[in-house]
Coordinates of C-alpha atoms in Angstrom, one line a residue:
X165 CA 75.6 90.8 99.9
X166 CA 75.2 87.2 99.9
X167 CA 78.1 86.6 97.5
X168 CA 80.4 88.9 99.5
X169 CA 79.7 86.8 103.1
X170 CA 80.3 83.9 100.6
X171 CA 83.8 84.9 99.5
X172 CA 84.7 86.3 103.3
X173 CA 84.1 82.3 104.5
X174 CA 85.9 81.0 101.4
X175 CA 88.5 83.1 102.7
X176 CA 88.7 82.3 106.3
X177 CA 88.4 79.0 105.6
X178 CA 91.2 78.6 102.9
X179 CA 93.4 80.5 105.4
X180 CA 92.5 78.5 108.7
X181 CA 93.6 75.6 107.0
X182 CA 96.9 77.2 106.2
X183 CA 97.0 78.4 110.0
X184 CA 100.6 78.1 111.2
X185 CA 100.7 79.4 114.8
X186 CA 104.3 77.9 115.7
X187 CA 106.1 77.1 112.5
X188 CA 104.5 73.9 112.7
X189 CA 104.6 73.8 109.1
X190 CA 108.0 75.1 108.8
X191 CA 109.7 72.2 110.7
X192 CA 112.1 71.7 107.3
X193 CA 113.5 75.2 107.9
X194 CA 115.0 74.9 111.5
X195 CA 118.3 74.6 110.1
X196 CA 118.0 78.6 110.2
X197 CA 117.4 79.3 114.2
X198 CA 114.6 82.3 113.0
X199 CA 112.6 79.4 112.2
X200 CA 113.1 77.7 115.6
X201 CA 111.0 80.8 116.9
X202 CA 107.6 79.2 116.8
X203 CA 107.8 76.3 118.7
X204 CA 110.3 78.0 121.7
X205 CA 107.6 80.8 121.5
X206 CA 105.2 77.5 122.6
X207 CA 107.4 76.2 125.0
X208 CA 108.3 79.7 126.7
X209 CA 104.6 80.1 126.7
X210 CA 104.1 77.1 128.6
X211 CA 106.8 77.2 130.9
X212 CA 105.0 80.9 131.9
X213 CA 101.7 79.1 132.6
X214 CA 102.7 76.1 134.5
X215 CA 105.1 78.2 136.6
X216 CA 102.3 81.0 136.7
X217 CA 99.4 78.3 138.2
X218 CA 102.2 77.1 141.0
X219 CA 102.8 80.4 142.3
X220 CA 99.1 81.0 142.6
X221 CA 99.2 79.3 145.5
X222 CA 101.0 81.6 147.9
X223 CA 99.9 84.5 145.7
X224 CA 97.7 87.0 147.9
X225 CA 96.1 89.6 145.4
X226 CA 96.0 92.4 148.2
X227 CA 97.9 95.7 148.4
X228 CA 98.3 94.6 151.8
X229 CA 99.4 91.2 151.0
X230 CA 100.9 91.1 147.2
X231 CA 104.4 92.1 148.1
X232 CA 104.7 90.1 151.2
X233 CA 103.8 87.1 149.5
X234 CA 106.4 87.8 146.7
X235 CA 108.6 87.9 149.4
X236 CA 107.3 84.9 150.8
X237 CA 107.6 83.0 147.8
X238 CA 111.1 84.3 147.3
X239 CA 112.8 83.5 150.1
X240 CA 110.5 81.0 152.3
X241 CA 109.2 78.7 149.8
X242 CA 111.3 75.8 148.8
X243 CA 112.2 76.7 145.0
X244 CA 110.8 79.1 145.3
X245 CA 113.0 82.0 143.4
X246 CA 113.2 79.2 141.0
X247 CA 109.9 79.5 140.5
X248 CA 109.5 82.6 140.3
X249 CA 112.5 83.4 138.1
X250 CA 111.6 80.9 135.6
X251 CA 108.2 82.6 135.0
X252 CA 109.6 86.0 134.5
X253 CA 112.3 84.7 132.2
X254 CA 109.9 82.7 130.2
X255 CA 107.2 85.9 130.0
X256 CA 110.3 87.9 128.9
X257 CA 111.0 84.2 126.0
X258 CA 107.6 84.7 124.8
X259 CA 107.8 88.1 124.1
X260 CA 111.3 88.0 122.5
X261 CA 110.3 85.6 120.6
X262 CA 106.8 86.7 119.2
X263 CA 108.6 90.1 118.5
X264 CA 111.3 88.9 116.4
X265 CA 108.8 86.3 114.9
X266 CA 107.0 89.3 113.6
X267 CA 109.6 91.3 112.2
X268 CA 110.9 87.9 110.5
X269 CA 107.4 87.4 109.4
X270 CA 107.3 91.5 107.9
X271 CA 110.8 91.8 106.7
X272 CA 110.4 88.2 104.6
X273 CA 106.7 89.1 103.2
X274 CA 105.1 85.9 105.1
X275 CA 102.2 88.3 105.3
X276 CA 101.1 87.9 102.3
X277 CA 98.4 85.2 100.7
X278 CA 98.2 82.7 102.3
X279 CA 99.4 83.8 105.7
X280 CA 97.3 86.5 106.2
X281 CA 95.6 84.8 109.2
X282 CA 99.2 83.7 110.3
X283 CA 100.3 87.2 111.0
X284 CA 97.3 88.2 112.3
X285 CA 97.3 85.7 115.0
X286 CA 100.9 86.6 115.5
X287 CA 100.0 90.3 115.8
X288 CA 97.3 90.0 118.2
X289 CA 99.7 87.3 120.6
X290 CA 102.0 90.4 121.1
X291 CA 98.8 92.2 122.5
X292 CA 98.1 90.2 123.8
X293 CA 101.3 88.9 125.4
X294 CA 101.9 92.6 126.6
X295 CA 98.6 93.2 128.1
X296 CA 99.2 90.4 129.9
X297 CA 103.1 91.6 130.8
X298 CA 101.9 95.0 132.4
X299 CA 98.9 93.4 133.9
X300 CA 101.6 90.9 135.5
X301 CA 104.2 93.5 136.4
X302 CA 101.8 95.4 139.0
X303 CA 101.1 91.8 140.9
X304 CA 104.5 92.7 142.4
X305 CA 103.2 95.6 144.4
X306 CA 106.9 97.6 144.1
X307 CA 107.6 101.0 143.7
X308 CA 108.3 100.3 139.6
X309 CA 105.3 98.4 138.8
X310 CA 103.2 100.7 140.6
X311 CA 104.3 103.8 138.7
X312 CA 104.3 101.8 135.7
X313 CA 101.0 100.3 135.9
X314 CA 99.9 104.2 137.1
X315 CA 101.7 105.9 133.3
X316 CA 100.2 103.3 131.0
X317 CA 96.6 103.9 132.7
X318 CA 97.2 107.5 132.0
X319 CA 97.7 107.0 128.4
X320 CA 93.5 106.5 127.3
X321 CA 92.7 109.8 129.7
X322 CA 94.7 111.3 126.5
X323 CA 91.3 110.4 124.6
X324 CA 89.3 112.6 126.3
X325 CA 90.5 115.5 124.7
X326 CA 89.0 113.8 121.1
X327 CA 85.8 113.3 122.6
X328 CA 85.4 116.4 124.1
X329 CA 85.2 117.7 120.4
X330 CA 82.0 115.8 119.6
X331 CA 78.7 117.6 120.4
X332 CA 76.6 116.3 123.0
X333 CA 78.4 113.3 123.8
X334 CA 81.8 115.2 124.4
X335 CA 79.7 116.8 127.1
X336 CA 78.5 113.6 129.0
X337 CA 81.0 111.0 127.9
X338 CA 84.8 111.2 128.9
X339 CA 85.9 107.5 126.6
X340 CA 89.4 107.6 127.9
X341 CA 88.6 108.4 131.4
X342 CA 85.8 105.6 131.1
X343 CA 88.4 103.1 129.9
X344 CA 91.2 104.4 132.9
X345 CA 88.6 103.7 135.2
X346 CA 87.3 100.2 134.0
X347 CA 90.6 99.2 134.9
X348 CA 91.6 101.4 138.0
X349 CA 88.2 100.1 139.5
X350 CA 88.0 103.8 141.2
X351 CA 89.7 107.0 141.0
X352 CA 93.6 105.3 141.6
X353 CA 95.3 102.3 141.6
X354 CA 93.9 100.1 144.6
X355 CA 92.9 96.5 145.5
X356 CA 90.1 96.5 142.6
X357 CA 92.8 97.4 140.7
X358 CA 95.0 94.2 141.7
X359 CA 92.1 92.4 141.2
X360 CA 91.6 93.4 137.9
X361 CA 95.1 93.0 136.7
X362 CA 95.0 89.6 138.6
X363 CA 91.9 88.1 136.7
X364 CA 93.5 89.9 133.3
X365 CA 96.9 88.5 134.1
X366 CA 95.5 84.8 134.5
X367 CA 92.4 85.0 132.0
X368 CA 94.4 85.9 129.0
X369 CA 96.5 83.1 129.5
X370 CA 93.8 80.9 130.4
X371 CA 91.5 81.9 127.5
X372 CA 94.6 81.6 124.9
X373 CA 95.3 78.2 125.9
X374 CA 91.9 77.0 125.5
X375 CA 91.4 78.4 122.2
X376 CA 94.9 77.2 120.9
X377 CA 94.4 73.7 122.3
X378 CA 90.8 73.2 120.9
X379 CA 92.5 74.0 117.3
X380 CA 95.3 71.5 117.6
X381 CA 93.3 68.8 119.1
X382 CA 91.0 69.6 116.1
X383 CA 93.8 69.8 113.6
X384 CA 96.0 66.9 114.9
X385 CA 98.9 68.8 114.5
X386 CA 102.1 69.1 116.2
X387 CA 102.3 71.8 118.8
X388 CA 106.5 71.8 119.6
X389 CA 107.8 70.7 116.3
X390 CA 111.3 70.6 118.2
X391 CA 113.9 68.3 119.1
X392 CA 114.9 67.3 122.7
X393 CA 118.4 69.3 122.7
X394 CA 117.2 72.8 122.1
X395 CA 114.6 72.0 124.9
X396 CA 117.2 70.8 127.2
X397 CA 119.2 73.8 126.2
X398 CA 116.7 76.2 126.9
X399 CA 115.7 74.9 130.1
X400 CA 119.2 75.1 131.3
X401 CA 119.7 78.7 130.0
X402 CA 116.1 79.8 132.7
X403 CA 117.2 78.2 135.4
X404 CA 120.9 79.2 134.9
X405 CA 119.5 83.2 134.4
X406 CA 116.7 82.4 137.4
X407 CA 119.9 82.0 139.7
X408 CA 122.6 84.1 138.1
X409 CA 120.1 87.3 138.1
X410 CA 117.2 86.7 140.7
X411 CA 114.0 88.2 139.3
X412 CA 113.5 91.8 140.4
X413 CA 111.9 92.6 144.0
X414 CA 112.5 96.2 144.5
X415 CA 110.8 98.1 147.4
X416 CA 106.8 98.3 148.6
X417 CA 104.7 100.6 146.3
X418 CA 104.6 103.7 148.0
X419 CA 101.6 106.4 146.3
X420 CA 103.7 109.0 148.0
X421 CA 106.6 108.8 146.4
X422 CA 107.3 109.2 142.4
X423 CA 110.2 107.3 141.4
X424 CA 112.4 108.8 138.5
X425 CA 112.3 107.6 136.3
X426 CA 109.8 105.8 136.0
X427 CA 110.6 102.8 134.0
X428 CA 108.9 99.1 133.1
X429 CA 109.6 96.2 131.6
X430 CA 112.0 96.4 128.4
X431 CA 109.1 96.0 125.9
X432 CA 107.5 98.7 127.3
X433 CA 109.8 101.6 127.7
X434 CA 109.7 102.7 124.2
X435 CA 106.2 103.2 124.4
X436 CA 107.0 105.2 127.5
X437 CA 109.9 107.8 125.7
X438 CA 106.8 108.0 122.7
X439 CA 104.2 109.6 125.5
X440 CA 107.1 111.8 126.8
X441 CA 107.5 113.3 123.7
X442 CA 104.1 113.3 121.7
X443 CA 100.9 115.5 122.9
X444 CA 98.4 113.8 125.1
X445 CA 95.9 113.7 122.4
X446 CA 98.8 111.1 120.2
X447 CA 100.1 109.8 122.2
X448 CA 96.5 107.9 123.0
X449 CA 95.7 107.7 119.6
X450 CA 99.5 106.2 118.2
X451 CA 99.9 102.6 119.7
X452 CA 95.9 102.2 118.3
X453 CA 96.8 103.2 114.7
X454 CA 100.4 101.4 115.4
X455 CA 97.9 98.5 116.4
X456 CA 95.9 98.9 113.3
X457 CA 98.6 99.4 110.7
X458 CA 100.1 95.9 111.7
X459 CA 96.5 94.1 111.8
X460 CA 95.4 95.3 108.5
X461 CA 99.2 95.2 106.6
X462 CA 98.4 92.0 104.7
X463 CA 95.5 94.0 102.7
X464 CA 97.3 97.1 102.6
X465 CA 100.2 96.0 101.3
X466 CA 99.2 95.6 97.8
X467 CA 102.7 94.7 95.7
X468 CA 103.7 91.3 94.0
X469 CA 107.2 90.6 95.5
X470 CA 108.5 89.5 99.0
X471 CA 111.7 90.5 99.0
X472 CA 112.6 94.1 101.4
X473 CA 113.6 95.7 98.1
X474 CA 110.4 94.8 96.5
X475 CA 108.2 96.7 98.6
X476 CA 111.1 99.8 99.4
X477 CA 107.3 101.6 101.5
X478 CA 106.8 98.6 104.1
X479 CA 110.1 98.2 104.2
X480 CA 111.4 101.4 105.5
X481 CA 108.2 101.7 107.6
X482 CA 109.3 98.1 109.5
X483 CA 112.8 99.5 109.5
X484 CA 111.7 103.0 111.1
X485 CA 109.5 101.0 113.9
X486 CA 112.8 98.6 114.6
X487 CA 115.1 101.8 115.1
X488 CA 112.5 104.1 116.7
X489 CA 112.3 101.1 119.2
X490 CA 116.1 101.0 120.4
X491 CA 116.8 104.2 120.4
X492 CA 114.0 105.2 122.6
X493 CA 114.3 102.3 125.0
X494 CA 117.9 103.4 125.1
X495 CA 117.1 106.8 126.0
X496 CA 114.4 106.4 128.4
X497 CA 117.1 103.9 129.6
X498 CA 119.3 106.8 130.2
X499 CA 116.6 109.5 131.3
X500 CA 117.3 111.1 128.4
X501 CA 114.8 113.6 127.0
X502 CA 115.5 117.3 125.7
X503 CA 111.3 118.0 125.2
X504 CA 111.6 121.4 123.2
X505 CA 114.3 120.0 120.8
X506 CA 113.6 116.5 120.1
X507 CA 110.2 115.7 119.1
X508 CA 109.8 118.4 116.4
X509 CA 112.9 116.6 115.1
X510 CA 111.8 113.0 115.0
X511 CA 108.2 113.8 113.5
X512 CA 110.7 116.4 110.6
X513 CA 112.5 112.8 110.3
X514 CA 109.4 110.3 110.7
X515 CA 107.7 112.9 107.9
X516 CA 111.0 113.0 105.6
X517 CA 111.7 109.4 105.5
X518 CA 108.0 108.3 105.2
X519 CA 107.8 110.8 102.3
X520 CA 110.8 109.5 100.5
X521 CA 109.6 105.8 101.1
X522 CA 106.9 106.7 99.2
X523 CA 108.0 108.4 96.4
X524 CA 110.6 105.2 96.0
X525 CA 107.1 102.9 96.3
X526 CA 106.1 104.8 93.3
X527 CA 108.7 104.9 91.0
X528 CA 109.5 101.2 91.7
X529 CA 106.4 100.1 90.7
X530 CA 106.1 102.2 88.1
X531 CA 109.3 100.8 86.6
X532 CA 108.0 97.4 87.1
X533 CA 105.0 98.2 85.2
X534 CA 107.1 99.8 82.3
X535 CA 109.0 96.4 82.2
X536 CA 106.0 94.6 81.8
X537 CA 104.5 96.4 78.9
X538 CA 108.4 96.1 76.9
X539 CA 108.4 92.2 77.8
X540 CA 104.4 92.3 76.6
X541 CA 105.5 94.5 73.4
X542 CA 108.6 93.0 72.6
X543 CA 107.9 90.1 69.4
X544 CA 108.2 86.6 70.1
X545 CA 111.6 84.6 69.4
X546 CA 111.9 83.0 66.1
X547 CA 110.8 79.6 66.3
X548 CA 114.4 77.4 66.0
X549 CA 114.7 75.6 63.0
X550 CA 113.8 71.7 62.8
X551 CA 116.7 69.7 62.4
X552 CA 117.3 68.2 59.3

């Protein structure tokens, strides 16, 4: 036991001193804009926070008062749709850019030893990141993030229906209604609920911060490993969207009324087409194996190469999640959802493809291994005669 715990620290620290949160270590590489991801990921981030901690102070975290001080903000304060425009744009940065970080990170292999740690960090930062989207979406107090906020809490109720099944405890313990009501803070969404999603909203950033800061003052590294003119740029490019497209106020949350559909932000509404058309019980249980499957892929993912072609399973299962993604934000987009026809036919697609994938894991590796025992077999080259 000793000798395991051993070889676990060994491990975590070889792989925190290979820690690359922001492609500091990848500066060389910018040439190729997917590697200027990590350090505008770092600078979105921190535009969100600064801009987050000056709109605090009209902020009122009431149902009474939320959406009159949005309003107050957005038309009384000086700047203030600047403001408040360059936070939402620079929440949406960070999220398009840890997103496409990841699937650069899964399509290229950077999973693998010695980033292991890498891409778990990575993983848990889009979590995180939406956690703290939907926590910040319902601060609005409209109509949209109300029902929004009001499906995604639905989604653990789902989990009842598994514990129900276990003796004893099924009967005295409801886990997903538990977990709904930790956050509701009662039986619906109220003012405990705004306060939770408040403290949420602003301790995930908070705690993040510290924890990221502490390492790089420890490290002495670099945290925006970027040149002036891509700063400038993107600065430019939120304030130019803050003013061309003023963020979203929409109308008062009213409990009364059910808006349809109901839609959130853009990272989210694929989640929402999945609940539409999965049973209650899956559709609680997919986004935590989803969550799972891309925590654990660096040990599950077992083959030698990098390359896409390499590893044909991983790579149709990245591909699958990327097209699954579009086309169900574009058809929740478009209210678009024929529930007796289409979700038998994406789990007959999702079982066919997966299927396939495997069978073309197999066969790859096993030719790999047959080309490995010839080039073993095969007798050495005659040594070249010495020159006379």
């Amino acid at each position: 036991m000793a000798r395991v715990w051993d070889n676990l620290r060994e491990w975590y620290r070889d792989r925190r001193s290979r820690l690359d949160l922001f492609d500091e270590t990848l500066v060389t590489r910018q040439a190729n804009p997917f590697y200027l991801l990590g350090p505008m990921l770092y600078y979105f981030w921190l535009v969100t926070v600064v801009s987050g901690i000056l709109l605090m102070f009209w902020y009122e975290p009431t149902p009474e008062g939320a959406y009159n001080s949005i309003l107050h903000i957005q038309h009384a304060v000086p700047l203030g749709w600047l403001i408040r425009g360059v936070h939402k744009y620079a929440a949406d940065g960070v999220i398009l850019c840890i997103i496409l970080r990841i699937y650069r990170m899964y399509f290229l292999g950077e999973y693998k030893r010695p980033g292991e740690l890498s891409w778990m960090w990575g993983f848990a930062g889009l979590v995180l990141a939406m956690i703290s989207g939907i926590t910040g979406y319902l601060l609005i107090w409209n109509q949209r993030a109300f029902w929004a906020a009001k499906t995604v809490l639905t989604v653990p109720v789902y989990f009842d229906e598994l514990t129900a099944k276990i003796p004893v405890i099924g009967e005295r313990f409801n886990l997903g209604s538990m977990i709904a009501y930790l956050f509701l803070g009662g039986p619906a969404i109220g003012a405990a609920t705004l306060t939770r999603f408040y403290a949420l909203h602003f301790g995930i950033s908070l705690v993040l911060l510290i924890v990221i800061e502490v390492f790089y003052y420890r490290t002495r590294r670099q945290r925006l490993n970027m040149s002036l003119f891509p700063i400038l740029v993107f600065s430019a490019m939120l304030v130019y969207i803050s003013w061309a497209l003023p963020a979203e106020l929409g109308r008062r949350a009213d409990p009364n009324r059910t808006p349809l559909p109901i839609l959130s932000d853009w990272y989210f509404l694929a989640l929402y087409q999945y609940v539409k058309y999965t049973p209650p019980l899956w559709a609680g249980l997919g986004p935590g194996l989803l969550i799972g499957f891309g925590m654990l892929v660096p040990f599950l993912d077992r083959s030698k190469g990098r390359r896409p072609l390499e590893r044909p399973f991983f790579f149709v299962v990245g591909l699958l999640a990327l097209i699954y993604f579009l086309v169900f934000t574009a058809l929740i987009l478009f209210n678009i959802a024929v529930i007796e026809r289409e979700p038998p036919l994406v789990l007959l697609v999702t079982t066919v493809v997966l299927s396939l994938a495997f069978v073309w894991e197999i066969r790859y590796r096993r030719r790999q291994a047959r080309a490995a025992a010839q080039a073993q077999a095969a007798p050495p080259a005659p040594a070249r005669a010495a020159a006379h």
